[in-house]
Amino acid sequence: MRKTGPHLTHTIIVHSTSISSRRHLTHHSYTPAKSVCTARRVMASTHYNPQLGATLKNERYTLLRKLGEGITAVSWLVRDSTATGSTKKYFAAKILSAEATAEPNGPAREREFLQSINDYADKVDDDEGLGYLPALFDSFNEGPHLCLILSLYSTSVSALRRSAPTKCLPVYMVRSIIYMTLHALGVLHNLEIVHTDVKLDNILFSNDRFFLDANLDKYLQQYPVQLSNPEPQPIPHSWTYDTSAFEAEKMTVSLIDYGHAEWSEGTPLGENFCPLSLRPPEVLLSSGFGTAIDIWSVGCLTFELLVGRWLFHPEDGGDDWTIEEDHLAKMQELTGQRFSADVLVRAKKGAEYFDSQGALVRIPELIPVSIEQAMQNYNISGLAEEDIKESADFIRACLQLDHTKRPTAGELLKHSFAMKAWNS
């Protein structure tokens, strides 16, 4: 029995003559990829594992505490011993694993993309999007590990969303977060950079609470580092899931992590871009590559922030259908669109899934449900009908199945949903 999108939960629909019979999908949240355990074992064996108080770059940077860790890198709070006067002395050091550093065309390319952002910032000082992007202050190798000295940030939008009882955020907060993310993408896309991994874990709150080093000095004294087997201790911010609209106007976020980024021109070096739930049709079908990949992610994340659930949660049907086929079906069901002949002609994998009439071979029957209906089903408190209509229209614009027809980040900033940021 095939499950459709996140709409109309617990409703049973039976079609006795069709293998695409299914019940509707129940509530879901993020789940780790199946390969995480194996990947973490590799990560642990090749990560840089210093003692607290160790130094980098000839004793210039002192490691004070672990901020976070991932598959390819660990981030540390560091103090710059050369800082004097009003010069900033606290930074984040992103130290890549030996494996990630050595991998050809791998995560170490992040330095290349960050430098491109820096070069642009040196030439232009009035682009709002630069305020929502990280700055690279230094880079060097510590043995087999690439070290990137970056702006210091707090925790992620994902962490804030998960802290809410309903796992969603108020519409005024979502508008502002999406507005800033679009501005960041506008800069990246103008630089011909495709992020490819726009997700809530990669949107961090700025370190406004400790903008002054003296304030961070006091915090570090009050909350000392864990000395034995230190777990990540990120720098906190002042926001909560129910921060008022007035206070939320002070929020600033930045789009980080360029370890999977690609240049929009030329042949991309990777393949399976984006987490599965955020993966656009052109990646599934191999029908093209470009900045529109990031726009699709923005649409999915807008729904997730407002509703607290994935927009797409494709599932494997075993012998009946693949997870990719289910994903492609749900894309059509929720957007009300069909894949055009032009898209399928461009798609290298089109014949694997579609017949000559443009229908999915193994899921011929679709059950359209509008994005508005999907949002209404969750009865989110504070999300008015007008908000649902406006945000659904914005999401639908991001989710054009033909990536060549998706609006740019700049065009989306002119949508009424984004234009109401800080004016809720």
Short mmCIF file of C-alpha atoms in Angstrom, two decimals:
data_model
loop_
_atom_site.label_atom_id
_atom_site.label_comp_id
_atom_site.label_asym_id
_atom_site.label_seq_id
_atom_site.Cartn_x
_atom_site.Cartn_y
_atom_site.Cartn_z
CA MET A 1 0.00 0.00 0.00
CA ARG A 2 1.61 3.25 -1.13
CA LYS A 3 1.56 6.34 1.09
CA THR A 4 1.08 9.80 -0.37
CA GLY A 5 2.32 13.10 0.98
CA PRO A 6 2.03 14.57 4.51
CA HIS A 7 -1.60 15.45 3.95
CA LEU A 8 -4.82 14.03 5.40
CA THR A 9 -3.13 11.77 7.94
CA HIS A 10 -4.62 8.42 8.91
CA THR A 11 -7.08 8.45 5.98
CA ILE A 12 -7.33 5.07 4.25
CA ILE A 13 -7.82 4.90 0.50
CA VAL A 14 -8.20 1.49 -1.12
CA HIS A 15 -8.09 0.76 -4.85
CA SER A 16 -8.37 -3.00 -5.19
CA THR A 17 -7.21 -3.11 -8.79
CA SER A 18 -4.14 -0.93 -8.48
CA ILE A 19 -0.77 -1.61 -6.96
CA SER A 20 -0.60 2.10 -6.16
CA SER A 21 -3.30 1.74 -3.49
CA ARG A 22 -2.15 3.53 -0.36
CA ARG A 23 -3.04 5.21 2.89
CA HIS A 24 -1.97 8.77 3.56
CA LEU A 25 1.30 9.48 5.29
CA THR A 26 1.39 10.03 9.03
CA HIS A 27 3.55 12.59 10.83
CA HIS A 28 7.29 12.35 10.27
CA SER A 29 10.43 14.16 11.32
CA TYR A 30 14.02 13.90 10.16
CA THR A 31 15.64 10.48 10.44
CA PRO A 32 19.33 9.72 9.98
CA ALA A 33 20.56 8.19 6.76
CA LYS A 34 21.22 4.46 6.77
CA SER A 35 24.92 5.01 6.18
CA VAL A 36 25.48 7.26 9.20
CA CYS A 37 26.95 4.58 11.49
CA THR A 38 29.52 3.49 8.94
CA ALA A 39 30.33 7.07 8.04
CA ARG A 40 30.81 8.02 11.69
CA ARG A 41 33.27 5.16 12.19
CA VAL A 42 35.32 6.50 9.28
CA MET A 43 34.95 10.02 10.65
CA ALA A 44 36.18 9.05 14.10
CA SER A 45 39.29 7.41 12.70
CA THR A 46 40.38 10.38 10.58
CA HIS A 47 39.25 13.42 12.58
CA TYR A 48 41.67 15.78 14.26
CA ASN A 49 41.42 14.94 17.98
CA PRO A 50 43.42 17.49 19.96
CA GLN A 51 43.48 18.13 23.68
CA LEU A 52 41.62 21.20 24.89
CA GLY A 53 44.04 24.09 25.03
CA ALA A 54 45.98 22.82 22.02
CA THR A 55 47.06 25.42 19.49
CA LEU A 56 47.00 25.77 15.73
CA LYS A 57 49.18 27.63 13.26
CA ASN A 58 52.29 28.06 15.39
CA GLU A 59 50.31 28.75 18.58
CA ARG A 60 48.21 31.53 17.06
CA TYR A 61 44.82 29.88 17.67
CA THR A 62 43.96 28.18 20.97
CA LEU A 63 41.19 25.57 21.00
CA LEU A 64 38.74 26.40 23.79
CA ARG A 65 35.78 24.06 23.29
CA LYS A 66 34.11 21.88 20.70
CA LEU A 67 31.20 23.64 19.01
CA GLY A 68 29.90 20.87 16.78
CA GLU A 69 30.86 17.83 14.76
CA GLY A 70 29.79 16.18 11.55
CA ILE A 71 30.81 13.46 9.15
CA THR A 72 33.64 15.42 7.54
CA ALA A 73 34.67 18.03 10.11
CA VAL A 74 34.67 19.21 13.72
CA SER A 75 34.18 22.86 14.66
CA TRP A 76 35.99 24.45 17.60
CA LEU A 77 35.78 27.76 19.40
CA VAL A 78 39.24 29.32 19.13
CA ARG A 79 40.92 32.43 20.48
CA ASP A 80 43.30 34.38 18.27
CA SER A 81 46.41 35.33 20.26
CA THR A 82 47.31 38.10 17.80
CA ALA A 83 44.08 40.06 18.41
CA THR A 84 44.59 43.43 20.08
CA GLY A 85 42.31 46.27 21.10
CA SER A 86 38.90 46.08 19.44
CA THR A 87 39.98 43.36 17.00
CA LYS A 88 37.81 40.25 17.26
CA LYS A 89 39.58 37.42 19.05
CA TYR A 90 37.00 34.61 18.99
CA PHE A 91 36.34 32.54 15.88
CA ALA A 92 35.13 29.14 14.79
CA ALA A 93 37.78 26.75 13.48
CA LYS A 94 36.36 24.15 11.13
CA ILE A 95 38.89 21.32 11.00
CA LEU A 96 38.30 18.78 8.26
CA SER A 97 39.11 15.12 8.74
CA ALA A 98 42.21 13.78 7.04
CA GLU A 99 40.00 11.81 4.67
CA ALA A 100 37.90 14.85 3.74
CA THR A 101 41.00 16.99 3.28
CA ALA A 102 42.62 14.47 0.97
CA GLU A 103 39.55 13.60 -1.09
CA PRO A 104 39.91 14.96 -4.64
CA ASN A 105 37.09 17.37 -5.43
CA GLY A 106 35.71 16.77 -1.93
CA PRO A 107 34.73 18.91 1.07
CA ALA A 108 38.06 20.75 1.05
CA ARG A 109 36.74 22.70 -1.93
CA GLU A 110 34.80 24.74 0.63
CA ARG A 111 37.81 27.04 0.93
CA GLU A 112 37.50 27.86 -2.78
CA PHE A 113 33.86 28.90 -2.46
CA LEU A 114 34.42 30.87 0.74
CA GLN A 115 37.27 32.73 -0.90
CA SER A 116 34.99 33.63 -3.79
CA ILE A 117 32.54 35.15 -1.28
CA ASN A 118 35.41 37.05 0.38
CA ASP A 119 36.61 38.40 -2.95
CA TYR A 120 33.11 39.63 -3.75
CA ALA A 121 32.81 41.28 -0.33
CA ASP A 122 36.08 43.12 -0.95
CA LYS A 123 34.59 44.66 -4.10
CA VAL A 124 31.03 45.32 -2.92
CA ASP A 125 29.94 46.59 0.47
CA ASP A 126 26.25 47.27 -0.07
CA ASP A 127 24.89 43.81 -0.92
CA GLU A 128 22.52 42.82 1.88
CA GLY A 129 23.10 39.14 1.18
CA LEU A 130 26.69 39.36 2.42
CA GLY A 131 25.30 39.88 5.91
CA TYR A 132 23.83 36.38 5.78
CA LEU A 133 26.96 34.57 4.61
CA PRO A 134 30.06 33.44 6.50
CA ALA A 135 33.43 35.12 6.20
CA LEU A 136 36.69 33.20 5.86
CA PHE A 137 39.36 34.87 8.02
CA ASP A 138 42.19 32.38 7.64
CA SER A 139 42.94 28.94 6.23
CA PHE A 140 45.89 26.59 6.61
CA ASN A 141 46.80 22.95 7.02
CA GLU A 142 47.52 21.39 10.38
CA GLY A 143 49.22 18.17 9.38
CA PRO A 144 46.79 16.29 7.11
CA HIS A 145 43.85 18.47 8.17
CA LEU A 146 42.53 21.59 6.44
CA CYS A 147 41.59 24.30 8.96
CA LEU A 148 39.17 27.09 8.12
CA ILE A 149 38.90 30.05 10.50
CA LEU A 150 35.36 31.35 10.16
CA SER A 151 32.78 33.68 11.64
CA LEU A 152 31.48 32.48 14.99
CA TYR A 153 27.82 31.47 14.99
CA SER A 154 25.31 30.05 17.43
CA THR A 155 23.01 27.05 16.95
CA SER A 156 20.87 26.19 13.94
CA VAL A 157 17.35 27.02 12.87
CA SER A 158 16.79 23.26 12.93
CA ALA A 159 17.54 23.16 16.67
CA LEU A 160 15.11 26.02 17.31
CA ARG A 161 12.38 24.32 15.27
CA ARG A 162 12.84 21.04 17.12
CA SER A 163 12.57 22.82 20.48
CA ALA A 164 8.99 23.87 19.73
CA PRO A 165 6.23 21.56 21.03
CA THR A 166 4.63 21.56 17.58
CA LYS A 167 8.03 21.39 15.82
CA CYS A 168 7.15 24.51 13.83
CA LEU A 169 7.85 28.25 14.11
CA PRO A 170 5.57 31.31 13.91
CA VAL A 171 4.93 32.64 10.43
CA TYR A 172 6.62 35.98 11.20
CA MET A 173 9.80 34.14 12.16
CA VAL A 174 9.66 31.89 9.10
CA ARG A 175 9.27 34.85 6.76
CA SER A 176 12.40 36.49 8.17
CA ILE A 177 14.48 33.30 8.05
CA ILE A 178 13.47 32.61 4.45
CA TYR A 179 14.03 36.26 3.50
CA MET A 180 17.61 36.17 4.79
CA THR A 181 18.28 32.79 3.20
CA LEU A 182 17.07 34.08 -0.17
CA HIS A 183 19.37 37.08 0.09
CA ALA A 184 22.29 34.76 0.85
CA LEU A 185 21.40 32.57 -2.13
CA GLY A 186 21.15 35.65 -4.32
CA VAL A 187 24.82 36.38 -3.68
CA LEU A 188 25.88 32.77 -4.15
CA HIS A 189 23.96 32.36 -7.39
CA ASN A 190 25.34 35.61 -8.78
CA LEU A 191 28.78 34.16 -8.06
CA GLU A 192 27.72 30.98 -9.94
CA ILE A 193 27.82 28.94 -6.73
CA VAL A 194 25.18 26.27 -6.11
CA HIS A 195 25.03 25.42 -2.41
CA THR A 196 23.28 22.03 -3.02
CA ASP A 197 22.77 21.43 0.72
CA VAL A 198 20.36 24.15 1.84
CA LYS A 199 18.80 22.67 4.98
CA LEU A 200 17.85 23.95 8.41
CA ASP A 201 20.99 22.45 9.99
CA ASN A 202 23.03 24.72 7.72
CA ILE A 203 21.20 27.93 8.64
CA LEU A 204 22.75 29.25 11.85
CA PHE A 205 21.87 32.14 14.09
CA SER A 206 24.44 34.89 14.27
CA ASN A 207 26.43 35.37 17.45
CA ASP A 208 24.71 38.65 18.34
CA ARG A 209 24.41 37.83 22.04
CA PHE A 210 28.19 37.77 22.35
CA PHE A 211 29.08 40.32 19.71
CA LEU A 212 31.41 41.93 22.25
CA ASP A 213 34.31 39.68 23.20
CA ALA A 214 33.97 40.82 26.81
CA ASN A 215 30.50 39.26 26.98
CA LEU A 216 31.81 35.96 25.66
CA ASP A 217 34.68 36.13 28.16
CA LYS A 218 32.14 36.26 31.00
CA TYR A 219 30.05 33.46 29.52
CA LEU A 220 33.04 31.14 29.17
CA GLN A 221 33.98 31.78 32.79
CA GLN A 222 30.43 31.10 33.96
CA TYR A 223 30.02 27.96 31.84
CA PRO A 224 33.41 26.24 31.67
CA VAL A 225 34.19 23.61 29.10
CA GLN A 226 33.60 19.91 29.71
CA LEU A 227 37.03 18.47 30.32
CA SER A 228 36.47 14.73 29.99
CA ASN A 229 35.48 13.51 26.54
CA PRO A 230 34.00 16.88 25.63
CA GLU A 231 30.68 16.90 23.83
CA PRO A 232 29.84 19.81 21.52
CA GLN A 233 28.99 22.99 23.44
CA PRO A 234 27.66 25.48 20.89
CA ILE A 235 27.39 29.16 21.71
CA PRO A 236 23.78 29.90 22.73
CA HIS A 237 21.58 32.67 21.40
CA SER A 238 18.70 34.59 22.97
CA TRP A 239 15.84 33.27 20.86
CA THR A 240 13.09 30.79 21.65
CA TYR A 241 10.42 29.24 19.44
CA ASP A 242 7.88 31.72 20.85
CA THR A 243 10.00 34.87 20.71
CA SER A 244 7.67 37.77 19.94
CA ALA A 245 7.43 39.30 16.49
CA PHE A 246 8.96 42.50 17.89
CA GLU A 247 11.99 40.73 19.37
CA ALA A 248 12.32 38.40 16.37
CA GLU A 249 13.11 41.41 14.20
CA LYS A 250 16.59 41.30 15.77
CA MET A 251 17.26 37.75 14.55
CA THR A 252 20.00 37.25 11.98
CA VAL A 253 20.87 33.96 10.31
CA SER A 254 23.57 32.87 7.90
CA LEU A 255 23.78 30.05 5.37
CA ILE A 256 26.89 28.00 6.13
CA ASP A 257 28.72 24.84 5.01
CA TYR A 258 30.02 24.82 1.45
CA GLY A 259 31.53 21.35 1.55
CA HIS A 260 29.05 20.11 -1.05
CA ALA A 261 28.83 23.27 -3.15
CA GLU A 262 29.32 23.24 -6.91
CA TRP A 263 29.94 25.78 -9.64
CA SER A 264 26.81 26.28 -11.70
CA GLU A 265 28.80 26.34 -14.92
CA GLY A 266 30.41 23.14 -16.13
CA THR A 267 29.88 19.56 -15.05
CA PRO A 268 29.11 19.07 -11.35
CA LEU A 269 31.52 16.83 -9.48
CA GLY A 270 28.86 15.23 -7.27
CA GLU A 271 25.62 13.39 -8.01
CA ASN A 272 23.06 12.90 -5.23
CA PHE A 273 22.69 16.48 -4.10
CA CYS A 274 20.51 17.51 -1.15
CA PRO A 275 19.05 15.33 1.60
CA LEU A 276 16.47 12.93 0.20
CA SER A 277 13.44 14.85 1.47
CA LEU A 278 14.76 18.05 -0.15
CA ARG A 279 16.02 16.49 -3.38
CA PRO A 280 14.59 18.16 -6.51
CA PRO A 281 13.28 16.30 -9.56
CA GLU A 282 16.19 17.29 -11.80
CA VAL A 283 18.54 15.40 -9.48
CA LEU A 284 16.33 12.31 -9.44
CA LEU A 285 15.94 12.39 -13.23
CA SER A 286 19.38 13.75 -14.19
CA SER A 287 17.59 16.38 -16.24
CA GLY A 288 19.86 19.32 -15.54
CA PHE A 289 21.90 21.14 -12.92
CA GLY A 290 21.93 24.70 -11.69
CA THR A 291 21.05 27.20 -9.00
CA ALA A 292 17.38 26.16 -9.13
CA ILE A 293 18.33 23.18 -6.95
CA ASP A 294 18.62 25.56 -4.00
CA ILE A 295 15.28 27.18 -4.79
CA TRP A 296 13.50 23.83 -4.55
CA SER A 297 15.03 23.36 -1.09
CA VAL A 298 13.75 26.78 0.00
CA GLY A 299 10.19 25.74 -0.88
CA CYS A 300 10.46 22.50 1.07
CA LEU A 301 11.99 24.24 4.09
CA THR A 302 9.28 26.89 4.15
CA PHE A 303 6.67 24.15 4.54
CA GLU A 304 8.75 22.37 7.19
CA LEU A 305 9.20 25.54 9.25
CA LEU A 306 5.51 26.44 9.11
CA VAL A 307 4.09 22.96 9.66
CA GLY A 308 6.82 21.07 11.52
CA ARG A 309 6.86 18.15 9.08
CA TRP A 310 8.64 17.22 5.89
CA LEU A 311 6.83 18.22 2.73
CA PHE A 312 8.08 15.04 1.01
CA HIS A 313 8.70 11.73 2.74
CA PRO A 314 9.18 9.19 -0.06
CA GLU A 315 9.17 5.53 0.84
CA ASP A 316 10.35 2.34 -0.82
CA GLY A 317 7.54 0.07 -1.98
CA GLY A 318 9.70 -3.03 -2.25
CA ASP A 319 8.81 -4.96 -5.40
CA ASP A 320 6.01 -2.54 -6.30
CA TRP A 321 7.91 0.76 -6.63
CA THR A 322 11.20 2.39 -5.72
CA ILE A 323 11.70 5.28 -3.34
CA GLU A 324 12.50 7.46 -6.36
CA GLU A 325 9.21 6.56 -8.05
CA ASP A 326 7.29 7.35 -4.88
CA HIS A 327 9.12 10.67 -4.63
CA LEU A 328 8.30 11.60 -8.23
CA ALA A 329 4.66 10.67 -7.67
CA LYS A 330 4.40 12.80 -4.54
CA MET A 331 5.97 15.75 -6.34
CA GLN A 332 3.17 15.63 -8.90
CA GLU A 333 0.45 15.02 -6.30
CA LEU A 334 1.40 18.02 -4.16
CA THR A 335 2.22 20.52 -6.90
CA GLY A 336 -0.64 19.61 -9.23
CA GLN A 337 1.87 19.57 -12.09
CA ARG A 338 2.99 16.84 -14.47
CA PHE A 339 6.42 16.36 -15.96
CA SER A 340 6.39 17.92 -19.40
CA ALA A 341 7.70 16.26 -22.54
CA ASP A 342 10.55 18.80 -22.56
CA VAL A 343 11.66 17.76 -19.08
CA LEU A 344 11.46 14.05 -19.84
CA VAL A 345 13.41 14.48 -23.09
CA ARG A 346 16.23 16.13 -21.11
CA ALA A 347 16.07 13.51 -18.35
CA LYS A 348 18.74 10.84 -18.65
CA LYS A 349 16.74 8.64 -16.29
CA GLY A 350 13.28 9.50 -17.62
CA ALA A 351 12.75 6.16 -19.34
CA GLU A 352 13.41 4.34 -16.05
CA TYR A 353 10.25 5.78 -14.53
CA PHE A 354 7.89 7.16 -17.19
CA ASP A 355 6.03 5.70 -20.15
CA SER A 356 5.69 7.35 -23.56
CA GLN A 357 2.67 9.34 -22.33
CA GLY A 358 4.57 10.86 -19.41
CA ALA A 359 2.91 8.72 -16.73
CA LEU A 360 4.81 6.83 -14.04
CA VAL A 361 4.93 3.21 -15.16
CA ARG A 362 4.50 1.67 -11.71
CA ILE A 363 2.40 4.40 -10.08
CA PRO A 364 -0.05 5.40 -12.82
CA GLU A 365 -2.71 6.62 -10.39
CA LEU A 366 -2.06 9.89 -8.56
CA ILE A 367 -4.11 11.53 -5.82
CA PRO A 368 -3.64 15.31 -6.07
CA VAL A 369 -3.72 17.21 -2.79
CA SER A 370 -2.94 20.93 -2.74
CA ILE A 371 -0.26 22.43 -0.55
CA GLU A 372 -3.02 24.47 1.11
CA GLN A 373 -4.84 21.26 2.06
CA ALA A 374 -1.64 19.71 3.35
CA MET A 375 -1.02 22.74 5.58
CA GLN A 376 -4.63 23.00 6.78
CA ASN A 377 -4.58 19.37 7.84
CA TYR A 378 -2.23 20.15 10.72
CA ASN A 379 -4.37 22.93 12.23
CA ILE A 380 -1.34 24.98 13.19
CA SER A 381 -2.22 27.57 15.81
CA GLY A 382 -1.55 31.12 14.63
CA LEU A 383 -1.40 30.16 10.96
CA ALA A 384 -4.35 32.05 9.49
CA GLU A 385 -6.07 31.18 6.22
CA GLU A 386 -4.45 34.21 4.60
CA ASP A 387 -1.02 33.00 5.75
CA ILE A 388 -1.70 29.52 4.41
CA LYS A 389 -2.79 30.83 1.03
CA GLU A 390 0.17 33.20 0.71
CA SER A 391 2.83 30.76 1.92
CA ALA A 392 1.43 27.92 -0.23
CA ASP A 393 1.64 30.18 -3.28
CA PHE A 394 5.26 30.95 -2.40
CA ILE A 395 6.09 27.27 -1.89
CA ARG A 396 4.41 26.32 -5.16
CA ALA A 397 6.53 28.91 -6.99
CA CYS A 398 9.67 27.25 -5.62
CA LEU A 399 8.47 23.79 -6.63
CA GLN A 400 8.20 24.10 -10.39
CA LEU A 401 8.92 20.59 -11.67
CA ASP A 402 10.77 22.10 -14.62
CA HIS A 403 13.80 23.69 -12.96
CA THR A 404 14.21 26.15 -15.83
CA LYS A 405 10.88 27.73 -14.84
CA ARG A 406 11.67 28.22 -11.16
CA PRO A 407 12.02 31.84 -10.03
CA THR A 408 15.39 33.16 -8.93
CA ALA A 409 16.16 34.10 -5.34
CA GLY A 410 15.79 37.75 -6.31
CA GLU A 411 12.40 37.15 -7.88
CA LEU A 412 11.18 35.28 -4.80
CA LEU A 413 12.18 38.22 -2.62
CA LYS A 414 9.48 40.18 -4.46
CA HIS A 415 6.81 37.66 -3.50
CA SER A 416 4.41 39.00 -0.87
CA PHE A 417 5.38 36.20 1.53
CA ALA A 418 9.01 37.36 1.65
CA MET A 419 8.21 41.05 1.40
CA LYS A 420 6.29 40.87 4.69
CA ALA A 421 9.44 39.88 6.61
CA TRP A 422 9.75 42.09 9.70
CA ASN A 423 6.35 43.61 8.87
CA SER A 424 4.11 40.90 10.33
#
